[in-house]
Coordinates of C-alpha atoms and ligand atoms in Angstrom, one line a residue:
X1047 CA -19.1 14.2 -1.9
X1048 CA -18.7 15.6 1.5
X1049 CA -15.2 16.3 3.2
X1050 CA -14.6 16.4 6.7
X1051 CA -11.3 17.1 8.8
X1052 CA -12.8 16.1 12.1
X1053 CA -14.1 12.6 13.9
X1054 CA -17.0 14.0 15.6
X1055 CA -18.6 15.8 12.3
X1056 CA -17.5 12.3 10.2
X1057 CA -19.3 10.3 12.9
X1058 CA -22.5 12.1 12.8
X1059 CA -23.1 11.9 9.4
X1060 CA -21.7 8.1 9.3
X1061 CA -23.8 7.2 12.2
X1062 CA -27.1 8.1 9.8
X1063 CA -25.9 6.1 7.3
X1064 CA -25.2 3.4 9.6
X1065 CA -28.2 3.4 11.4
X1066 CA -30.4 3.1 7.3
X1067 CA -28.6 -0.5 7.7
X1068 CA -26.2 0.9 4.5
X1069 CA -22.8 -0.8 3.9
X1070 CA -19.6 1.0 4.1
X1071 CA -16.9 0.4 2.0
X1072 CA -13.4 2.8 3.4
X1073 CA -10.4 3.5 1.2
X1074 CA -7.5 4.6 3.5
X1075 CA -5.2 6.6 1.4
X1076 CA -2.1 9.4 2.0
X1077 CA -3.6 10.8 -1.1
X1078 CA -1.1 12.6 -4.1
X1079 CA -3.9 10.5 -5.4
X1080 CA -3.7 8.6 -8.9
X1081 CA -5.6 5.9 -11.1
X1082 CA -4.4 3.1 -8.7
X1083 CA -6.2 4.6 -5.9
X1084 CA -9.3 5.5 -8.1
X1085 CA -9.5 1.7 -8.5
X1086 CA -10.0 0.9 -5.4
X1087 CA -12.7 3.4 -4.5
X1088 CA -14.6 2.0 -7.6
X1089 CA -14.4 -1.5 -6.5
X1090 CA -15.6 0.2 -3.3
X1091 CA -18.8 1.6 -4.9
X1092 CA -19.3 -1.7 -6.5
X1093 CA -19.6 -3.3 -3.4
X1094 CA -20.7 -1.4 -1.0
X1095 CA -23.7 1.6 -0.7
X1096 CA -21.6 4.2 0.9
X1097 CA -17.6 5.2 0.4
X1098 CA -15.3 7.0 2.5
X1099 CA -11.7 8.1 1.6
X1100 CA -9.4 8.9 4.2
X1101 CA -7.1 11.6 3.1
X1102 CA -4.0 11.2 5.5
X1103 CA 0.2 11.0 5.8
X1104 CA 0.4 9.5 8.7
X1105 CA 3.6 10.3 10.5
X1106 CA 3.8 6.8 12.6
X1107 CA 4.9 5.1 9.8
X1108 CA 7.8 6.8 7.9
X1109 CA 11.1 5.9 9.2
X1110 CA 12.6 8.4 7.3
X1111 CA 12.3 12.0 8.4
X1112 CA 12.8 13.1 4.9
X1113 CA 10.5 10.5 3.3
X1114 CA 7.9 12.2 4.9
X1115 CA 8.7 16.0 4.7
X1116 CA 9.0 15.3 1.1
X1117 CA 6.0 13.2 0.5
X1118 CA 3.4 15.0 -2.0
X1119 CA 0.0 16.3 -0.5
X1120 CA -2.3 17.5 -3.0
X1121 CA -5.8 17.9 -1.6
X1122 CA -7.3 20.1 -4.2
X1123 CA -6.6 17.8 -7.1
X1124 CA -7.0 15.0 -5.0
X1125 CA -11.0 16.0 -4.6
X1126 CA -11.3 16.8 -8.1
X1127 CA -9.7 13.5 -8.8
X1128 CA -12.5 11.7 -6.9
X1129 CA -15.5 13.5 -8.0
X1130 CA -14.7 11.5 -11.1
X1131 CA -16.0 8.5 -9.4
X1132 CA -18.7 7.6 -6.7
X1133 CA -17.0 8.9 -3.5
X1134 CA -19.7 10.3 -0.5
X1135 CA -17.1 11.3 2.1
X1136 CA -13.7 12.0 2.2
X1137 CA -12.1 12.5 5.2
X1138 CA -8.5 14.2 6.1
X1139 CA -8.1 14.7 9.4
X1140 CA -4.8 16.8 11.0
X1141 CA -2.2 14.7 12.7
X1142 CA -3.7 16.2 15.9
X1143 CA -6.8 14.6 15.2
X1144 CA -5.7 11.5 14.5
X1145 CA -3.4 11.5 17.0
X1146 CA -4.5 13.8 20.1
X1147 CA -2.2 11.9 22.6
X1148 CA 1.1 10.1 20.6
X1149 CA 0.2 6.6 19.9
X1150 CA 2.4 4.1 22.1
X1151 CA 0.5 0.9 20.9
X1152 CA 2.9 -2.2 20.2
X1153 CA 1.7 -4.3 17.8
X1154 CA 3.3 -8.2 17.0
X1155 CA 2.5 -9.3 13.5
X1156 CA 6.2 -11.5 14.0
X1157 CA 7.7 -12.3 10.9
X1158 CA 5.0 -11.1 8.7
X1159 CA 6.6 -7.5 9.5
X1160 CA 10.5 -8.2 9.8
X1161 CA 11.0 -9.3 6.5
X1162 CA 11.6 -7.2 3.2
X1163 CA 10.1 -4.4 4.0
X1164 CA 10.2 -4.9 7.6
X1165 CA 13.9 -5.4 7.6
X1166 CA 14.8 -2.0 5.3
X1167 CA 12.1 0.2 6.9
X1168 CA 11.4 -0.7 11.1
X1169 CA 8.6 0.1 12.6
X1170 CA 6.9 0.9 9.3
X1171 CA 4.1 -1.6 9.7
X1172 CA 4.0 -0.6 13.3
X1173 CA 2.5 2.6 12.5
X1174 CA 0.3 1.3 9.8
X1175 CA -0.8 -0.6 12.3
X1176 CA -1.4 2.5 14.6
X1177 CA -3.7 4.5 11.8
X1178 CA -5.4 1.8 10.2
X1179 CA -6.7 0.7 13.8
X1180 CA -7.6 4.3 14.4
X1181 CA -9.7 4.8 11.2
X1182 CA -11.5 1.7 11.1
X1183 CA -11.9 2.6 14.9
X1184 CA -13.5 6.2 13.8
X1185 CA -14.8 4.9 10.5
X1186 CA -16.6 1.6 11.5
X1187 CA -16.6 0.1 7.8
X1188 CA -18.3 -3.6 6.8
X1189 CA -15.6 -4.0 4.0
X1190 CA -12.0 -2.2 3.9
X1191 CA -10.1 -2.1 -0.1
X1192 CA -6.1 -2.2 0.1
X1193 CA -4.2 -3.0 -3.1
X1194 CA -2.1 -5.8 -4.2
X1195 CA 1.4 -3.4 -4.8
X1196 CA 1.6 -3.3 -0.5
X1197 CA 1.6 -7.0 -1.1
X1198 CA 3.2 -7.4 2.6
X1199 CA 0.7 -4.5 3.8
X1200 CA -1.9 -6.1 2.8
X1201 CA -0.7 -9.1 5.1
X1202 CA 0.0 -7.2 7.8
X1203 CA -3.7 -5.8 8.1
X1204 CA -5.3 -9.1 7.6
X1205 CA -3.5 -10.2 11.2
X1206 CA -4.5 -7.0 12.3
X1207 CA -7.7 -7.9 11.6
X1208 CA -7.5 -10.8 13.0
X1209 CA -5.7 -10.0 16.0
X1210 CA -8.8 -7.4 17.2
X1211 CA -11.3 -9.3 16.1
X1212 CA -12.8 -6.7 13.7
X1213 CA -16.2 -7.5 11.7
X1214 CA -14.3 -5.8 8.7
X1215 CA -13.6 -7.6 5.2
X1216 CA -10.4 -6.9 3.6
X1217 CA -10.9 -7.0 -0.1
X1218 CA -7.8 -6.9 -2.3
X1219 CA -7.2 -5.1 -5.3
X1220 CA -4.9 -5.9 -8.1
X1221 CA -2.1 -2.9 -9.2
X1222 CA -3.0 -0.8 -11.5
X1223 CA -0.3 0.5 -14.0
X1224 CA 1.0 3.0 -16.6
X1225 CA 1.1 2.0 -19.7
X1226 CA 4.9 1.5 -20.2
X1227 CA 4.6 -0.9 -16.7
X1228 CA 5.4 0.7 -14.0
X1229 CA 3.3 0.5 -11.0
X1230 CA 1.2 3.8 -9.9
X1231 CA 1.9 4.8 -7.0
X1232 CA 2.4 9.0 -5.3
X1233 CA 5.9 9.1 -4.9
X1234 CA 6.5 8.3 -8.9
X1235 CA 5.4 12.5 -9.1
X1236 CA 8.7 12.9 -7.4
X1237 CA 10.7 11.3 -9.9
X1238 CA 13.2 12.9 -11.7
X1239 CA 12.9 12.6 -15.9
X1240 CA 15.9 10.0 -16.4
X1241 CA 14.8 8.1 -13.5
X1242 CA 11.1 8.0 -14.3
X1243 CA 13.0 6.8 -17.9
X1244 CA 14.1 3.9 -16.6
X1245 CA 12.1 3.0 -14.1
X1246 CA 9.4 0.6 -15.8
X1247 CA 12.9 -1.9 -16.0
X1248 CA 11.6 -3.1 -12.9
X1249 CA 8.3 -4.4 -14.0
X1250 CA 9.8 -5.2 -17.6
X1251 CA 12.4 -7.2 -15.1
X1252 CA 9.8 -9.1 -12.8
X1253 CA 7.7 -9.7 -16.4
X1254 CA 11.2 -11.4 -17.7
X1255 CA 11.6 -13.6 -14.1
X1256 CA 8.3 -14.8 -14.1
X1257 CA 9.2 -16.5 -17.7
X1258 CA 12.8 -18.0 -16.1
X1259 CA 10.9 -19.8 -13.4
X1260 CA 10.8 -23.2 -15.3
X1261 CA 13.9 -23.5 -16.2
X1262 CA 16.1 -21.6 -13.6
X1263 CA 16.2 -22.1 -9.7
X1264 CA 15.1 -19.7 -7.2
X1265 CA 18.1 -18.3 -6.8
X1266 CA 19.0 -18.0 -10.1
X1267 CA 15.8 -16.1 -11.0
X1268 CA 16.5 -14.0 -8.0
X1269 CA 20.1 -13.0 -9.3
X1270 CA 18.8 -12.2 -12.2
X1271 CA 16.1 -9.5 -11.5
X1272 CA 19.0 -7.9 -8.8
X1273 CA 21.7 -7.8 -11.1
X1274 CA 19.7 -6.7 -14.4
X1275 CA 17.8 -4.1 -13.1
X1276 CA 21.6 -2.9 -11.0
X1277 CA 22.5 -2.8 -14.5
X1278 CA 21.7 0.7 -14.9
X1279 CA 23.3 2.6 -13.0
X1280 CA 20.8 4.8 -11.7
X1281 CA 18.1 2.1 -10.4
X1282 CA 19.7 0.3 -6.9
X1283 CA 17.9 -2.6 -5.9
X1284 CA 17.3 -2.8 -1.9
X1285 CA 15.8 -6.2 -1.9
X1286 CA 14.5 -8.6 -4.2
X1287 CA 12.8 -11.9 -2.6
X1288 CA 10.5 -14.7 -3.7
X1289 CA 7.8 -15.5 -1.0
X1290 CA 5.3 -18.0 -0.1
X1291 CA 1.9 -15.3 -0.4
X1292 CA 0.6 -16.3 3.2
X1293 CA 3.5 -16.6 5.4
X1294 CA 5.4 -14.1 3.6
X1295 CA 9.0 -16.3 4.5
X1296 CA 11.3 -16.5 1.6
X1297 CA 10.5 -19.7 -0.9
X1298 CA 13.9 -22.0 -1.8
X1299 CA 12.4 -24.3 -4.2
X1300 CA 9.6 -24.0 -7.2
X1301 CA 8.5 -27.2 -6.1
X1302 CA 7.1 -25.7 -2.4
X1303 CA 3.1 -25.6 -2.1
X1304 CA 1.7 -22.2 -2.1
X1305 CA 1.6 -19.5 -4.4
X1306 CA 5.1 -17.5 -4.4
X1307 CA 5.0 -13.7 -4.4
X1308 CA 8.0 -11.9 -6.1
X1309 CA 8.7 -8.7 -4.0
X1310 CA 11.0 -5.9 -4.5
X1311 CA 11.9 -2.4 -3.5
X1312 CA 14.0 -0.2 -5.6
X1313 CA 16.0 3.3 -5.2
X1314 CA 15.3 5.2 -8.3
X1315 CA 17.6 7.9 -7.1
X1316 CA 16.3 9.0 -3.8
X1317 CA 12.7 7.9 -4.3
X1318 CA 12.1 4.5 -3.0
X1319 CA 9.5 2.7 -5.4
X1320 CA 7.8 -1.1 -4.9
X1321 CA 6.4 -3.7 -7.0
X1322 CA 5.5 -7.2 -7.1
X1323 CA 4.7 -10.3 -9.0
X1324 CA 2.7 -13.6 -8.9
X1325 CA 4.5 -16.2 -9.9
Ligands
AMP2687 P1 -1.1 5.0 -0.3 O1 -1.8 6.3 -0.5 O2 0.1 4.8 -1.0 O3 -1.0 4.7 1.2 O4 -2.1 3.8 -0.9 C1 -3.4 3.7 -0.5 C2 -4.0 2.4 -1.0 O5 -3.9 2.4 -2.5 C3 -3.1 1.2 -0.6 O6 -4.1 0.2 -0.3 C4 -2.3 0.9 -1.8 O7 -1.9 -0.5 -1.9 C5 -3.2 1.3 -2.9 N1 -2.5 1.5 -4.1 C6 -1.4 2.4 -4.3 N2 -1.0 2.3 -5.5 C7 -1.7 1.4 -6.2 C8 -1.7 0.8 -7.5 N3 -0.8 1.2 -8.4 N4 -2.6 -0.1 -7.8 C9 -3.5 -0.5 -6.9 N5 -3.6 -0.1 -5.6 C10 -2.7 0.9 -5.3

């Protein structure tokens, strides 16, 4: 496992492995690194013969100043973590070197990136936009792994894909959890004990939803996941919708064609966690 903080010294040694004919699979992560992630380099390693692991906050897509002072960055264990698995390069560049001249790229992904979490955090998918571009750019992958818990991410960079025509294949993974049901993901570090206490009500929540869909409407089902999980009084629900998986727009009916996505972002004090379910 090699790490490298600059493009040039990534590209040489990626432009060896490129020119063998060898697959790469690429993970793009802001590390604080955890199981869920691990999943997806493994499914990397399944599929491809080489795996890089981008280590990197990018600033482009927090909205919130704080958000991203506060996010965790733990390199060290973050290495350790992936010499666990098959991982040949990491790379964590600086924001300098990601970003030598501010990135003033506007991209259109129209409703796909207004809604949900489009609406609560603007120009979020903007600047995932921005760095995803720019590492597959640098990287050059055959096959790129997101997860299923950005469920609207994930969208998102399939019409980026499309949009620049890349040769890359996006390959999903599903979410990985802890065992009491709460989604994995780096800012559940920065939970506070009573609020890391409660916070597997919202998977418990979607769990108890997905059973209600037979017998109550849409909007019935949708009132009850707010309203339950506002029950205690220190989870605050930002948004809860039920989507059609492709075009992302809100679902009135069970009887629509399509498979319908259950989305929701929650304040667990002032850590903003996401989840989502199939229905
Ligand atoms: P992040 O470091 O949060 O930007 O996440 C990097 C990648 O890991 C994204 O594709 C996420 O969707 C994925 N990921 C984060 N948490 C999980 C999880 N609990 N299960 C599966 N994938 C995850």
């Amino acid at each position: 496992m090699k790490l490298y903080t600059t493009i040039t010294s990534l590209q040489n040694a990626l432009n060896e492995e490129h020119s063998k004919g060898l697959k790469i699979g690429f993970v793009p992560t802001m590390g604080a690194l955890h199981e869920g992630h691990l999943s997806l380099v493994t499914k990397a390693g399944s599929m491809c013969d080489i795996v890089v692991v981008s280590i990197f906050v990018n600033p482009t897509q927090f909205n919130d100043k704080k958000d991203l002072a506060n996010y965790p960055r733990t390199l060290e264990s973050d290495m350790k973590l992936l010499s666990t698995v098959r991982c040949d390069y990491i790379f964590s560049p600086s924001v300098g070197e990601v970003y030598p001249v501010p990135d003033t790229r506007k991209f259109d992904f129209g409703t796909l990136e207004t809604v949900m979490e489009g609406e609560f955090r603007p120009g979020h998918f903007n600047g995932v936009a921005q760095v995803v571009s720019r590492l597959f750019e640098i990287v050059l992958p055959d096959k790129a792994f997101f997860g299923r818990k950005d469920f609207q991410q994930m969208a998102v960079i399939r019409a980026l894909v499309r949009q620049l025509n890349l040769p890359i294949g996006i390959v999903p993974c599903d979410i990985v959890r802890e065992t009491d049901g709460l989604a994995m993901s780096s800012r559940n570090k920065l939970l506070l004990p009573e609020y890391r206490t409660c916070a597997p009500l919202i998977y418990k929540t979607l769990k108890e939803a997905k059973e209600l869909d037979r017998t109550a409407t849409v909007d019935e089902v949708k009132k009850f996941v707010v309203n339950q999980i506002n029950t205690t009084q220190l989870l605050k629900v930002e948004y809860f919708q039920i989507v059609d998986d492709t075009t992302l727009m809100p679902i009135e009916s069970w009887s629509e064609s399509g498979t319908k996505v259950g989305c929701i972002a929650v304040y667990a004090g002032n850590v903003r966690l996401i989840d989502n379910i199939i229905f």
